Amino acid sequence: MAQQASELFENFQQLSPAEFFRKNRQMLGFSGKITSLTIVFHELITNSIDAAEEAGILPEIDVELRKVENDKEHYILRISDNGPGIPEDYIMKVYCSMFAGSKFRNIQSRGQQGLGCSGCVLFSQMTTGKPARVISGYKKDGQLKGVKLKFHMDVEKNVGTLLEKDEIEVDRTGVSIELHLKEVNYSMSEQGAFEYIRRTMIANPHVKITFRDPTGHKYIFKRAADVVPVLPKEVLPHPKGVSADDIKNMAKNSDKRSYKSMLTSELSRMSAKRVEEIQELTRIDMKKRPRNMTFEEAETIVKCFETMKFMAPPTDGLIPIGDEQIEKGIRQILKPELVETITRKPVTYKGGVAFIIEAGIAYGGDAGRIVNAQKKSEIMRFANRVPLSFEKGSCAITQALESIDWKRYGIKDFENAPITLFVNMISTQIPYNSTGKQSIAPEPEILHEIRQSMMKLARKVERYLRKQRSKAEIEKRSKIFEDLVPVIIEQSAELGEVQAPNYDKVLEKVTKRSIAELRGEVPEEEEEEFEQESLMDEFDELGFAVDEENSNIRRDKGESFAVSEDDAIYEAEMRAKEEAEQQRKKEAKAAREALKKDQEEKEGE
């Protein structure tokens, strides 16, 4: 017998957000042992950096990961920061409520979904059953307060359940959270937690992170910059970047009295004149109250936006890392031979969402990654300064970089080159491929910007490599020359039955000339001769420097030299000395001849 509808719906249930993600934790990125640990690092470190920056504090984060004895997959993670702290009333809301936070604005932000910290607590609770512990130091009414909480997450209600609470003394503001974790694994691989910290330091050179790993080894990542980044501003949505549902929702929550005032106040690049144009084109009365807007009207307005031309969206709300800061971060961590960076001008994707692409290339030094004792190329992907560790193949950054013909830029084997490519996308709306926020959707405009930025940097690398190869070739040739010439000289001397001369100075001189000719430069001897010839052109027949304005020697055509009295005396003295020297030489010659004649006469007797 067929069941009735009422019977079919007897088991109808409503899941809370926390319950949904408990059943679908892979949607939060918790899909593997290495991946899961890295995601926890990512969420908690990102939260600490954001909090410190918003308070104008240079972030300083301590991370400790230790193993529980007799359980190889059980870890205890403690992350502490020097941020402003979390007031007691908000601690469990931050760590136990899904889709709760302060980042639901159209603003450049590391996190946008309100899932990070609460997702980590949920994962900890699911894998160990242990409660979370949080110590928070914060200021209230100018006084420093400290509180220590121990709590569980009530998954069905999407809230926290307090287990213990103690008021404690603290010496500074900041938050420290301790979580027990299982089904995770610490790894030094490219997707591991250590690598996440390393890449975070490159994109955030103003941060200091101290990390103690499960073996007890302590890593100190010092900050390379002492300036807190400028905070991004909230920007209004652009007409080209909204949907009919966005407009309908905007109208529902608006406190404005008309469509006109709502559109001009809630959208960028929207003036009263543009609203009048919309009214003309759509025949919709723009004086109507927003709460009365229908979905059909919203849809008509958005279609009208598509036919109109608007100025590009404002970009003052986008704060890039900057070329200088990227270079500092790269040099601090990779210590390369060559670093080149670029920040592109703001552009848009989908017609109305502004973004900026920043890129960098590091060559040599510690650039690239060592895999099985072989140096491999490395791609570092970032979105709003946050490293993207997973879903590499589906990411726009990977696709754009792998589409470049690296052989054109002197890198014949890109996969095995000592090179690191850095790309960071800045935007108020990063088009992630999934809730895990680990890869960027391959929008055509984004792919184009990444390719253009990296190809421009690749040309600089090509010039550097060409110079290095030329230098190596010259050194190789000169070494051959230095090895062969002595052999030729010694063999020639042996054939001529004479002693080989001292050829060191001659060899050095000839080698320098040979290297200069290979480089297309002027040999040093020719440079000296050229300089002497140039100097001689500036002296007259008497050896005096010629100065057209101040010289007392006149060289006008048809006139004799006019010499000063001092110069005449000097010339007379010099002539007298010369005549005396000539007389002395004559007398010495006569004496020698006389002595020789006497000797010959004695021999004849």
Coordinates of C-alpha atoms in Angstrom, one line a residue:
M1 CA 0.0 0.0 0.0
A2 CA 1.3 3.4 -0.9
Q3 CA 2.3 5.6 1.9
Q4 CA 0.5 8.9 2.6
A5 CA 2.4 12.2 2.3
S6 CA 2.1 12.8 6.1
E7 CA 3.9 9.5 6.8
L8 CA 6.7 10.3 4.3
F9 CA 7.5 13.5 6.2
E10 CA 7.4 12.1 9.7
N11 CA 11.2 12.0 9.8
F12 CA 11.6 15.5 8.3
Q13 CA 14.5 17.2 10.1
Q14 CA 16.2 20.6 10.0
L15 CA 20.0 20.6 10.3
S16 CA 21.9 23.4 12.0
P17 CA 25.0 24.8 10.1
A18 CA 27.2 23.0 12.6
E19 CA 25.4 19.7 12.2
F20 CA 25.6 20.1 8.4
F21 CA 29.4 20.5 8.4
R22 CA 29.8 17.7 11.0
K23 CA 28.3 15.4 8.3
N24 CA 30.2 17.2 5.5
R25 CA 33.5 18.2 7.0
Q26 CA 35.4 17.8 3.7
M27 CA 33.6 21.0 2.5
L28 CA 35.6 22.8 5.2
G29 CA 38.8 21.3 3.8
F30 CA 39.1 18.5 6.4
S31 CA 39.7 15.7 3.9
G32 CA 43.1 14.2 4.7
K33 CA 45.5 13.9 7.6
I34 CA 48.1 16.5 6.3
T35 CA 45.4 18.7 4.8
S36 CA 43.3 18.8 7.9
L37 CA 46.2 20.0 10.1
T38 CA 47.2 22.6 7.6
I39 CA 43.6 23.9 7.4
V40 CA 43.6 24.3 11.2
F41 CA 46.9 26.3 11.1
H42 CA 45.5 28.4 8.3
E43 CA 42.3 29.4 10.0
L44 CA 43.7 30.2 13.4
I45 CA 46.8 32.0 12.2
T46 CA 44.8 34.0 9.7
N47 CA 42.4 35.0 12.5
S48 CA 45.3 36.2 14.7
I49 CA 46.8 38.3 11.9
D50 CA 43.5 39.9 11.0
A51 CA 42.8 40.8 14.7
A52 CA 46.2 42.3 15.3
E53 CA 46.1 44.4 12.0
E54 CA 42.7 45.8 12.8
A55 CA 44.0 47.0 16.1
G56 CA 47.1 48.5 14.5
I57 CA 49.4 46.0 16.2
L58 CA 52.4 44.3 14.5
P59 CA 51.3 40.6 14.7
E60 CA 53.4 38.3 16.8
I61 CA 52.2 34.7 16.9
D62 CA 53.5 31.7 18.9
V63 CA 52.6 28.2 17.6
E64 CA 53.3 25.0 19.5
L65 CA 52.4 21.5 18.2
R66 CA 53.2 18.6 20.4
K67 CA 52.4 14.9 20.2
V68 CA 50.5 13.0 22.9
E69 CA 52.6 10.1 24.1
N70 CA 51.6 6.6 22.9
D71 CA 49.4 8.0 20.2
K72 CA 51.1 8.9 16.9
E73 CA 48.1 10.7 15.5
H74 CA 47.1 12.6 18.6
Y75 CA 48.4 16.2 18.7
I76 CA 47.8 19.2 21.0
L77 CA 48.0 22.6 19.2
R78 CA 48.3 25.9 21.0
I79 CA 48.3 29.2 19.1
S80 CA 48.8 32.5 21.0
D81 CA 48.8 36.0 19.6
N82 CA 49.4 39.6 20.8
G83 CA 46.1 41.0 19.3
P84 CA 43.4 43.0 21.0
G85 CA 41.9 39.8 22.5
I86 CA 38.2 38.7 22.5
P87 CA 35.7 40.0 25.1
E88 CA 34.3 37.2 27.3
D89 CA 30.8 37.5 25.9
Y90 CA 32.0 36.9 22.3
I91 CA 34.5 34.0 22.8
M92 CA 32.1 31.1 22.4
K93 CA 30.3 33.0 19.6
V94 CA 33.6 33.2 17.7
Y95 CA 34.6 29.6 18.3
C96 CA 31.3 27.8 18.4
S97 CA 28.8 29.4 15.9
M98 CA 29.0 28.7 12.2
F99 CA 28.4 31.6 9.9
A100 CA 29.0 34.1 12.6
G101 CA 31.7 36.9 12.5
S102 CA 32.6 40.4 11.6
K103 CA 33.6 39.9 8.0
F104 CA 30.3 39.9 6.1
R105 CA 31.1 43.1 4.3
N106 CA 32.2 44.1 0.8
I107 CA 35.8 44.5 1.9
Q108 CA 39.2 43.0 1.2
S109 CA 39.5 40.3 3.8
R110 CA 41.4 37.1 4.5
G111 CA 38.2 35.3 5.6
Q112 CA 34.7 35.9 4.4
Q113 CA 32.5 33.0 5.5
G114 CA 32.5 32.9 9.3
L115 CA 33.4 29.2 9.3
G116 CA 37.1 29.1 10.1
C117 CA 37.6 29.1 13.9
S118 CA 34.3 27.4 14.6
G119 CA 35.2 24.8 12.0
C120 CA 38.5 24.0 13.8
V121 CA 36.7 23.6 17.1
L122 CA 34.2 21.3 15.5
F123 CA 36.9 19.2 13.9
S124 CA 38.8 18.9 17.2
Q125 CA 35.6 17.8 19.0
M126 CA 34.7 15.3 16.3
T127 CA 38.1 13.6 16.3
T128 CA 39.0 13.6 20.0
G129 CA 35.9 14.5 22.0
K130 CA 38.1 16.9 24.0
P131 CA 36.9 20.5 24.8
A132 CA 38.5 23.6 23.6
R133 CA 40.4 25.9 26.0
V134 CA 40.8 29.7 25.4
I135 CA 42.6 32.3 27.4
S136 CA 41.8 35.9 26.4
G137 CA 43.3 39.2 27.6
Y138 CA 41.3 42.2 26.5
K139 CA 40.6 45.8 27.6
K140 CA 37.2 46.9 28.9
D141 CA 36.6 50.4 30.0
G142 CA 40.3 51.0 29.9
Q143 CA 41.1 48.1 32.2
L144 CA 43.0 45.0 31.3
K145 CA 40.9 41.8 32.0
G146 CA 41.7 38.2 31.6
V147 CA 39.5 35.1 31.3
K148 CA 40.0 31.4 30.8
L149 CA 37.2 29.3 29.3
K150 CA 36.7 25.6 28.7
F151 CA 33.8 24.7 26.4
H152 CA 32.2 22.3 24.0
M153 CA 30.3 23.1 20.8
D154 CA 26.6 22.2 20.9
V155 CA 26.3 21.0 17.3
E156 CA 22.6 20.8 17.1
K157 CA 22.1 24.3 18.4
N158 CA 25.2 25.8 16.7
V159 CA 26.3 27.4 20.0
G160 CA 28.9 26.8 22.7
T161 CA 28.4 25.1 26.0
L162 CA 30.5 26.5 28.8
L163 CA 32.2 23.8 31.0
E164 CA 34.6 26.0 33.1
K165 CA 35.3 29.6 33.6
D166 CA 38.1 31.4 35.6
E167 CA 39.0 35.0 35.7
I168 CA 42.8 35.3 35.6
E169 CA 45.5 37.9 35.6
V170 CA 47.2 38.7 32.2
D171 CA 50.1 41.0 31.4
R172 CA 48.9 41.9 27.8
T173 CA 46.0 41.6 25.4
G174 CA 45.8 38.6 23.1
V175 CA 44.2 35.2 22.6
S176 CA 45.5 31.7 23.2
I177 CA 43.5 28.7 22.0
E178 CA 44.4 25.0 22.7
L179 CA 42.8 22.2 20.7
H180 CA 43.3 18.4 20.7
L181 CA 43.5 17.0 17.2
K182 CA 43.4 13.4 15.8
E183 CA 43.3 12.1 12.3
V184 CA 46.0 14.6 11.3
N185 CA 49.7 14.3 10.4
Y186 CA 52.5 16.8 10.6
S187 CA 54.6 16.9 7.4
M188 CA 57.3 19.1 5.9
S189 CA 55.7 18.5 2.4
E190 CA 54.5 21.3 0.2
Q191 CA 51.0 20.9 1.6
G192 CA 52.1 20.6 5.2
A193 CA 51.7 23.0 8.2
F194 CA 55.4 24.1 8.2
E195 CA 55.2 25.1 4.5
Y196 CA 52.0 27.1 5.3
I197 CA 53.9 29.2 7.8
R198 CA 56.8 29.7 5.5
R199 CA 54.6 31.0 2.7
T200 CA 52.6 33.1 5.1
M201 CA 55.8 35.0 6.0
I202 CA 56.5 35.8 2.4
A203 CA 53.1 37.5 1.8
N204 CA 53.0 39.0 5.3
P205 CA 56.6 40.3 6.0
H206 CA 55.3 42.4 8.9
V207 CA 54.4 39.3 10.9
K208 CA 56.6 37.4 13.4
I209 CA 55.9 33.7 14.0
T210 CA 57.6 31.4 16.4
F211 CA 56.9 27.7 15.8
R212 CA 57.8 24.7 17.9
D213 CA 57.2 21.4 16.1
P214 CA 56.5 18.0 17.5
T215 CA 60.2 17.1 17.7
G216 CA 60.8 20.1 19.9
H217 CA 62.6 22.1 17.2
K218 CA 62.0 25.8 17.5
Y219 CA 61.7 27.9 14.3
I220 CA 61.7 31.7 14.6
F221 CA 60.4 33.5 11.5
K222 CA 61.5 37.1 12.0
R223 CA 59.5 40.0 10.5
A224 CA 61.1 41.6 7.5
A225 CA 59.0 44.8 7.7
D226 CA 58.0 47.0 10.7
V227 CA 54.9 48.6 9.2
V228 CA 51.3 47.5 9.9
P229 CA 49.5 47.4 6.5
V230 CA 47.0 50.0 5.8
L231 CA 43.5 48.7 6.5
P232 CA 41.3 48.2 3.5
K233 CA 38.1 50.2 3.2
E234 CA 34.6 48.8 2.6
V235 CA 33.5 49.5 -0.9
L236 CA 30.0 49.7 -2.4
P237 CA 29.0 47.0 -5.0
H238 CA 29.4 48.0 -8.6
P239 CA 26.2 47.9 -10.8
K240 CA 28.0 45.5 -13.2
G241 CA 28.7 43.1 -10.3
V242 CA 25.2 42.6 -8.8
S243 CA 22.4 40.2 -9.5
A244 CA 18.6 40.6 -9.4
D245 CA 18.6 38.8 -6.1
D246 CA 21.2 41.2 -4.7
I247 CA 19.0 44.2 -5.7
K248 CA 15.9 42.6 -4.2
N249 CA 17.7 41.8 -0.9
M250 CA 19.1 45.4 -0.9
A251 CA 15.6 46.8 -1.2
K252 CA 14.3 44.5 1.5
N253 CA 16.9 45.7 4.1
S254 CA 17.1 49.4 2.9
D255 CA 16.0 52.2 5.2
K256 CA 15.8 54.6 2.2
R257 CA 12.5 56.1 1.1
S258 CA 12.8 55.6 -2.7
Y259 CA 14.4 53.4 -5.3
K260 CA 16.5 56.4 -6.3
S261 CA 18.0 57.1 -2.9
M262 CA 18.6 53.4 -2.4
L263 CA 20.5 52.9 -5.6
T264 CA 22.6 56.0 -5.2
S265 CA 23.5 55.2 -1.6
E266 CA 24.0 51.4 -2.0
L267 CA 25.9 51.2 -5.3
S268 CA 29.1 52.7 -6.5
R269 CA 29.3 54.9 -9.6
M270 CA 25.5 55.5 -9.4
S271 CA 24.5 59.1 -9.6
A272 CA 21.0 60.7 -9.6
K273 CA 21.5 61.3 -13.4
R274 CA 22.1 57.6 -14.0
V275 CA 19.0 56.7 -12.0
E276 CA 17.0 59.0 -14.3
E277 CA 18.4 57.2 -17.3
I278 CA 17.4 53.8 -15.7
Q279 CA 13.8 55.2 -15.2
E280 CA 13.6 56.3 -18.8
L281 CA 14.8 52.9 -20.1
T282 CA 12.8 50.7 -17.7
R283 CA 9.7 52.8 -17.1
I284 CA 10.0 51.9 -13.4
D285 CA 8.9 54.7 -11.0
M286 CA 12.1 55.5 -9.0
K287 CA 10.1 57.3 -6.3
K288 CA 8.5 54.0 -5.1
R289 CA 9.5 52.6 -1.7
P290 CA 12.2 49.9 -1.8
R291 CA 10.2 47.5 0.4
N292 CA 7.6 47.3 -2.4
M293 CA 10.1 46.2 -5.1
T294 CA 9.2 43.0 -6.9
F295 CA 11.7 40.5 -8.2
E296 CA 10.7 41.3 -11.8
E297 CA 11.6 45.0 -11.2
A298 CA 14.9 44.0 -9.7
E299 CA 15.6 41.8 -12.7
T300 CA 14.6 44.6 -15.2
I301 CA 17.0 47.0 -13.4
V302 CA 19.9 44.6 -13.5
K303 CA 19.3 43.9 -17.3
C304 CA 19.3 47.7 -17.7
F305 CA 22.7 47.9 -15.9
E306 CA 24.1 45.4 -18.5
T307 CA 23.3 47.8 -21.4
M308 CA 24.8 50.9 -19.7
K309 CA 28.3 52.0 -19.4
F310 CA 29.7 52.8 -15.9
M311 CA 33.1 54.0 -14.7
A312 CA 35.2 51.2 -13.4
P313 CA 34.6 50.4 -9.7
P314 CA 36.6 52.3 -7.1
T315 CA 39.8 50.6 -6.0
D316 CA 40.8 52.6 -3.0
G317 CA 39.4 49.8 -0.9
L318 CA 42.0 47.4 -2.3
I319 CA 45.4 47.3 -0.5
P320 CA 48.1 45.3 -2.2
I321 CA 51.2 44.0 -0.4
G322 CA 53.4 46.2 -2.6
D323 CA 56.6 45.4 -4.6
E324 CA 59.0 46.4 -1.9
Q325 CA 57.3 44.4 0.8
I326 CA 57.0 41.3 -1.4
E327 CA 60.7 41.5 -2.2
K328 CA 61.5 41.8 1.5
G329 CA 59.4 38.7 2.2
I330 CA 61.0 36.7 -0.6
R331 CA 64.6 37.7 0.3
Q332 CA 64.0 37.0 4.0
I333 CA 62.8 33.4 3.4
L334 CA 64.3 32.3 0.0
K335 CA 67.6 34.3 -0.1
P336 CA 67.7 34.1 -3.9
E337 CA 70.2 35.4 -6.5
L338 CA 67.6 37.4 -8.3
V339 CA 64.2 38.8 -7.2
E340 CA 61.8 40.6 -9.5
T341 CA 58.3 41.8 -8.5
I342 CA 55.4 43.7 -10.0
T343 CA 52.0 45.0 -9.0
R344 CA 49.5 45.3 -11.8
K345 CA 46.9 48.1 -12.2
P346 CA 43.4 47.3 -10.8
V347 CA 41.0 45.7 -13.4
T348 CA 37.7 43.9 -13.1
Y349 CA 36.2 40.5 -13.7
K350 CA 32.6 39.9 -14.7
G351 CA 32.4 43.6 -15.5
G352 CA 32.2 44.9 -12.0
V353 CA 34.4 43.2 -9.4
A354 CA 37.8 44.9 -9.0
F355 CA 40.9 43.0 -8.4
I356 CA 44.7 43.5 -8.4
I357 CA 47.3 40.9 -9.3
E358 CA 50.7 41.0 -7.7
A359 CA 53.5 38.7 -8.8
G360 CA 57.1 37.9 -8.1
I361 CA 59.9 35.6 -9.4
A362 CA 62.8 34.3 -7.2
Y363 CA 65.7 32.6 -8.9
G364 CA 68.6 30.7 -7.3
G365 CA 69.5 30.6 -3.6
D366 CA 66.8 28.7 -1.7
A367 CA 64.1 29.3 -4.4
G368 CA 62.3 26.2 -5.6
R369 CA 61.7 23.1 -3.5
I370 CA 63.9 20.1 -3.0
V371 CA 62.1 16.8 -3.8
N372 CA 64.0 13.6 -3.5
A373 CA 67.3 15.5 -3.5
Q374 CA 66.3 17.3 -6.8
K375 CA 65.6 21.0 -7.0
K376 CA 62.1 21.6 -8.5
S377 CA 60.3 24.8 -9.5
E378 CA 57.7 26.1 -7.0
I379 CA 54.4 28.0 -7.4
M380 CA 53.2 30.0 -4.4
R381 CA 49.5 30.9 -4.7
F382 CA 47.8 33.6 -2.5
A383 CA 44.5 35.3 -2.2
N384 CA 44.4 38.4 -0.1
R385 CA 47.8 37.5 1.4
V386 CA 46.6 34.0 2.4
P387 CA 48.5 30.9 1.0
L388 CA 46.5 28.5 -1.1
S389 CA 47.9 25.1 -0.3
F390 CA 45.4 22.7 -2.0
E391 CA 43.4 22.2 -5.1
K392 CA 46.3 23.4 -7.2
G393 CA 45.2 22.0 -10.5
S394 CA 41.9 23.7 -10.6
C395 CA 43.3 27.1 -9.6
A396 CA 43.5 30.0 -12.1
I397 CA 47.0 30.9 -10.9
T398 CA 48.3 27.4 -11.7
Q399 CA 46.6 27.3 -15.1
A400 CA 47.8 30.7 -16.1
L401 CA 51.5 30.0 -15.1
E402 CA 51.6 26.5 -16.7
S403 CA 50.3 28.0 -20.0
I404 CA 53.4 30.2 -20.3
D405 CA 56.1 28.9 -22.7
W406 CA 59.1 29.2 -20.3
K407 CA 61.6 28.1 -23.0
R408 CA 61.1 31.4 -24.6
Y409 CA 62.6 33.0 -21.5
G410 CA 65.7 30.9 -21.3
I411 CA 64.3 28.3 -18.8
K412 CA 64.5 25.1 -20.9
D413 CA 63.4 22.7 -18.1
F414 CA 60.9 24.7 -16.0
E415 CA 59.9 21.8 -13.8
N416 CA 63.5 21.3 -12.6
A417 CA 64.6 24.9 -12.4
P418 CA 65.6 26.6 -9.1
I419 CA 62.7 29.1 -9.4
T420 CA 59.8 30.2 -7.2
L421 CA 56.8 32.0 -8.7
F422 CA 54.7 34.1 -6.4
V423 CA 51.1 35.3 -7.3
N424 CA 48.7 37.1 -5.0
M425 CA 45.2 38.1 -6.0
I426 CA 43.7 41.1 -4.1
S427 CA 39.9 41.6 -4.2
T428 CA 36.8 42.2 -2.1
Q429 CA 35.3 39.1 -3.7
I430 CA 37.8 36.3 -4.5
P431 CA 35.9 33.8 -6.7
Y432 CA 36.8 30.7 -4.9
N433 CA 36.0 27.3 -6.4
S434 CA 34.7 25.9 -3.1
T435 CA 33.9 26.6 0.5
G436 CA 37.4 25.4 1.3
K437 CA 38.8 28.6 -0.3
Q438 CA 41.9 26.8 -1.7
S439 CA 41.6 27.7 -5.4
I440 CA 40.5 30.6 -7.6
A441 CA 38.0 30.2 -10.4
P442 CA 39.7 30.7 -13.9
E443 CA 37.8 33.8 -14.9
P444 CA 39.3 35.0 -18.3
E445 CA 40.3 38.4 -16.9
I446 CA 42.1 36.9 -14.0
L447 CA 44.0 34.4 -16.2
H448 CA 45.0 37.3 -18.5
E449 CA 46.3 39.4 -15.7
I450 CA 48.3 36.6 -14.2
R451 CA 49.9 35.7 -17.5
Q452 CA 50.8 39.3 -18.3
S453 CA 52.4 40.0 -15.0
M454 CA 54.5 36.8 -15.0
M455 CA 55.6 37.2 -18.6
K456 CA 56.9 40.7 -17.9
L457 CA 58.9 39.3 -15.0
A458 CA 60.1 36.4 -17.0
R459 CA 61.7 38.8 -19.5
K460 CA 63.9 40.2 -16.7
V461 CA 64.9 36.7 -15.7
E462 CA 65.8 35.9 -19.3
R463 CA 68.2 38.9 -19.4
Y464 CA 69.8 37.8 -16.1
L465 CA 70.3 34.2 -17.3
R466 CA 71.7 35.4 -20.6
K467 CA 74.3 37.5 -18.8
Q468 CA 75.1 34.6 -16.4
R469 CA 75.6 32.2 -19.4
S470 CA 77.8 34.7 -21.2
K471 CA 79.9 35.3 -18.1
A472 CA 80.3 31.5 -17.6
E473 CA 81.3 31.0 -21.2
I474 CA 83.9 33.8 -21.0
E475 CA 85.4 32.4 -17.8
K476 CA 85.5 28.9 -19.4
R477 CA 87.4 30.3 -22.5
S478 CA 89.8 32.3 -20.4
K479 CA 90.6 29.3 -18.2
I480 CA 91.4 27.3 -21.4
F481 CA 93.6 30.2 -22.6
E482 CA 95.5 30.3 -19.2
D483 CA 96.0 26.6 -19.2
L484 CA 97.3 26.3 -22.8
V485 CA 99.6 29.4 -23.2
P486 CA 102.1 28.4 -20.6
V487 CA 102.4 24.9 -22.2
I488 CA 103.1 26.6 -25.6
I489 CA 105.7 28.9 -24.2
E490 CA 107.6 26.2 -22.4
Q491 CA 107.4 23.8 -25.4
S492 CA 108.7 26.6 -27.7
A493 CA 111.6 27.3 -25.3
E494 CA 112.5 23.7 -25.2
L495 CA 112.5 23.4 -29.0
G496 CA 114.7 26.6 -29.2
E497 CA 117.0 25.2 -26.6
V498 CA 116.6 28.3 -24.5
Q499 CA 115.3 29.0 -21.0
A500 CA 111.6 29.8 -20.8
P501 CA 111.0 33.4 -19.9
N502 CA 109.0 34.7 -16.9
Y503 CA 105.6 35.0 -18.7
D504 CA 103.3 35.7 -15.7
K505 CA 102.8 39.4 -16.3
V506 CA 102.6 39.0 -20.1
L507 CA 100.0 36.2 -19.6
E508 CA 97.9 38.3 -17.3
K509 CA 98.0 41.2 -19.7
V510 CA 97.1 39.0 -22.7
T511 CA 94.3 37.2 -20.8
K512 CA 92.7 40.5 -19.8
R513 CA 92.8 41.6 -23.4
S514 CA 91.2 38.3 -24.6
I515 CA 88.4 38.5 -22.0
A516 CA 87.7 42.1 -22.9
E517 CA 87.5 41.2 -26.6
L518 CA 85.1 38.3 -25.8
R519 CA 82.9 40.7 -23.8
G520 CA 82.9 43.2 -26.6
E521 CA 84.8 45.7 -24.3
V522 CA 87.8 47.9 -25.0
P523 CA 91.0 46.3 -23.7
E524 CA 92.6 48.2 -20.8
E525 CA 95.8 49.1 -22.7
E526 CA 93.7 50.7 -25.5
E527 CA 91.7 52.6 -22.9
E528 CA 94.9 53.9 -21.4
E529 CA 96.3 54.9 -24.8
F530 CA 93.0 56.6 -25.7
E531 CA 93.0 58.5 -22.4
Q532 CA 96.7 59.6 -23.0
E533 CA 95.8 60.7 -26.5
S534 CA 92.9 62.7 -25.2
L535 CA 95.0 64.3 -22.6
M536 CA 97.8 65.2 -25.1
D537 CA 95.2 67.0 -27.2
E538 CA 94.8 69.3 -24.3
F539 CA 98.5 70.4 -24.1
D540 CA 100.4 72.7 -26.5
E541 CA 103.9 72.2 -27.9
L542 CA 105.5 73.6 -24.8
G543 CA 103.6 71.2 -22.6
F544 CA 101.3 73.7 -21.1
A545 CA 97.6 73.0 -20.5
V546 CA 95.4 74.9 -22.9
D547 CA 92.5 76.9 -21.3
E548 CA 90.9 79.2 -23.8
E549 CA 89.5 81.5 -21.1
N550 CA 92.4 81.6 -18.6
S551 CA 95.6 80.6 -20.5
N552 CA 98.3 83.1 -21.1
I553 CA 99.4 81.3 -24.2
R554 CA 97.9 82.7 -27.4
R555 CA 97.4 80.3 -30.3
D556 CA 95.6 82.6 -32.8
K557 CA 96.6 81.9 -36.4
G558 CA 99.5 84.1 -37.6
E559 CA 100.7 85.0 -34.1
S560 CA 103.8 83.7 -32.2
F561 CA 103.5 82.3 -28.7
A562 CA 103.4 85.0 -26.0
V563 CA 105.2 83.5 -23.0
S564 CA 105.2 85.1 -19.6
E565 CA 108.3 86.3 -17.8
D566 CA 108.2 83.3 -15.3
D567 CA 107.9 80.9 -18.2
A568 CA 110.9 82.5 -20.0
I569 CA 113.1 82.2 -16.9
Y570 CA 112.1 78.6 -16.5
E571 CA 112.9 77.8 -20.1
A572 CA 116.4 79.5 -19.8
E573 CA 117.2 77.4 -16.7
M574 CA 116.1 74.3 -18.5
R575 CA 118.3 75.1 -21.5
A576 CA 121.3 75.8 -19.3
K577 CA 120.9 72.4 -17.5
E578 CA 120.6 70.6 -20.8
E579 CA 123.8 72.2 -22.2
A580 CA 125.6 71.4 -18.9
E581 CA 124.5 67.8 -19.2
Q582 CA 125.6 67.5 -22.8
Q583 CA 129.1 69.0 -21.9
R584 CA 129.4 66.4 -19.1
K585 CA 128.6 63.6 -21.5
K586 CA 131.3 64.8 -24.0
E587 CA 133.9 65.0 -21.3
A588 CA 133.1 61.5 -20.0
K589 CA 133.2 60.1 -23.5
A590 CA 136.6 61.7 -24.1
A591 CA 138.0 60.3 -20.9
R592 CA 136.8 56.8 -21.9
E593 CA 138.4 57.0 -25.3
A594 CA 141.7 58.2 -23.7
L595 CA 141.7 55.3 -21.2
K596 CA 141.0 52.8 -24.1
K597 CA 143.9 54.3 -26.1
D598 CA 146.4 53.9 -23.2
Q599 CA 145.4 50.2 -22.7
E600 CA 145.9 49.4 -26.4
E601 CA 149.4 51.0 -26.4
K602 CA 150.4 48.9 -23.3
E603 CA 149.2 45.7 -25.0
G604 CA 151.2 46.6 -28.1
E605 CA 154.5 47.0 -26.1

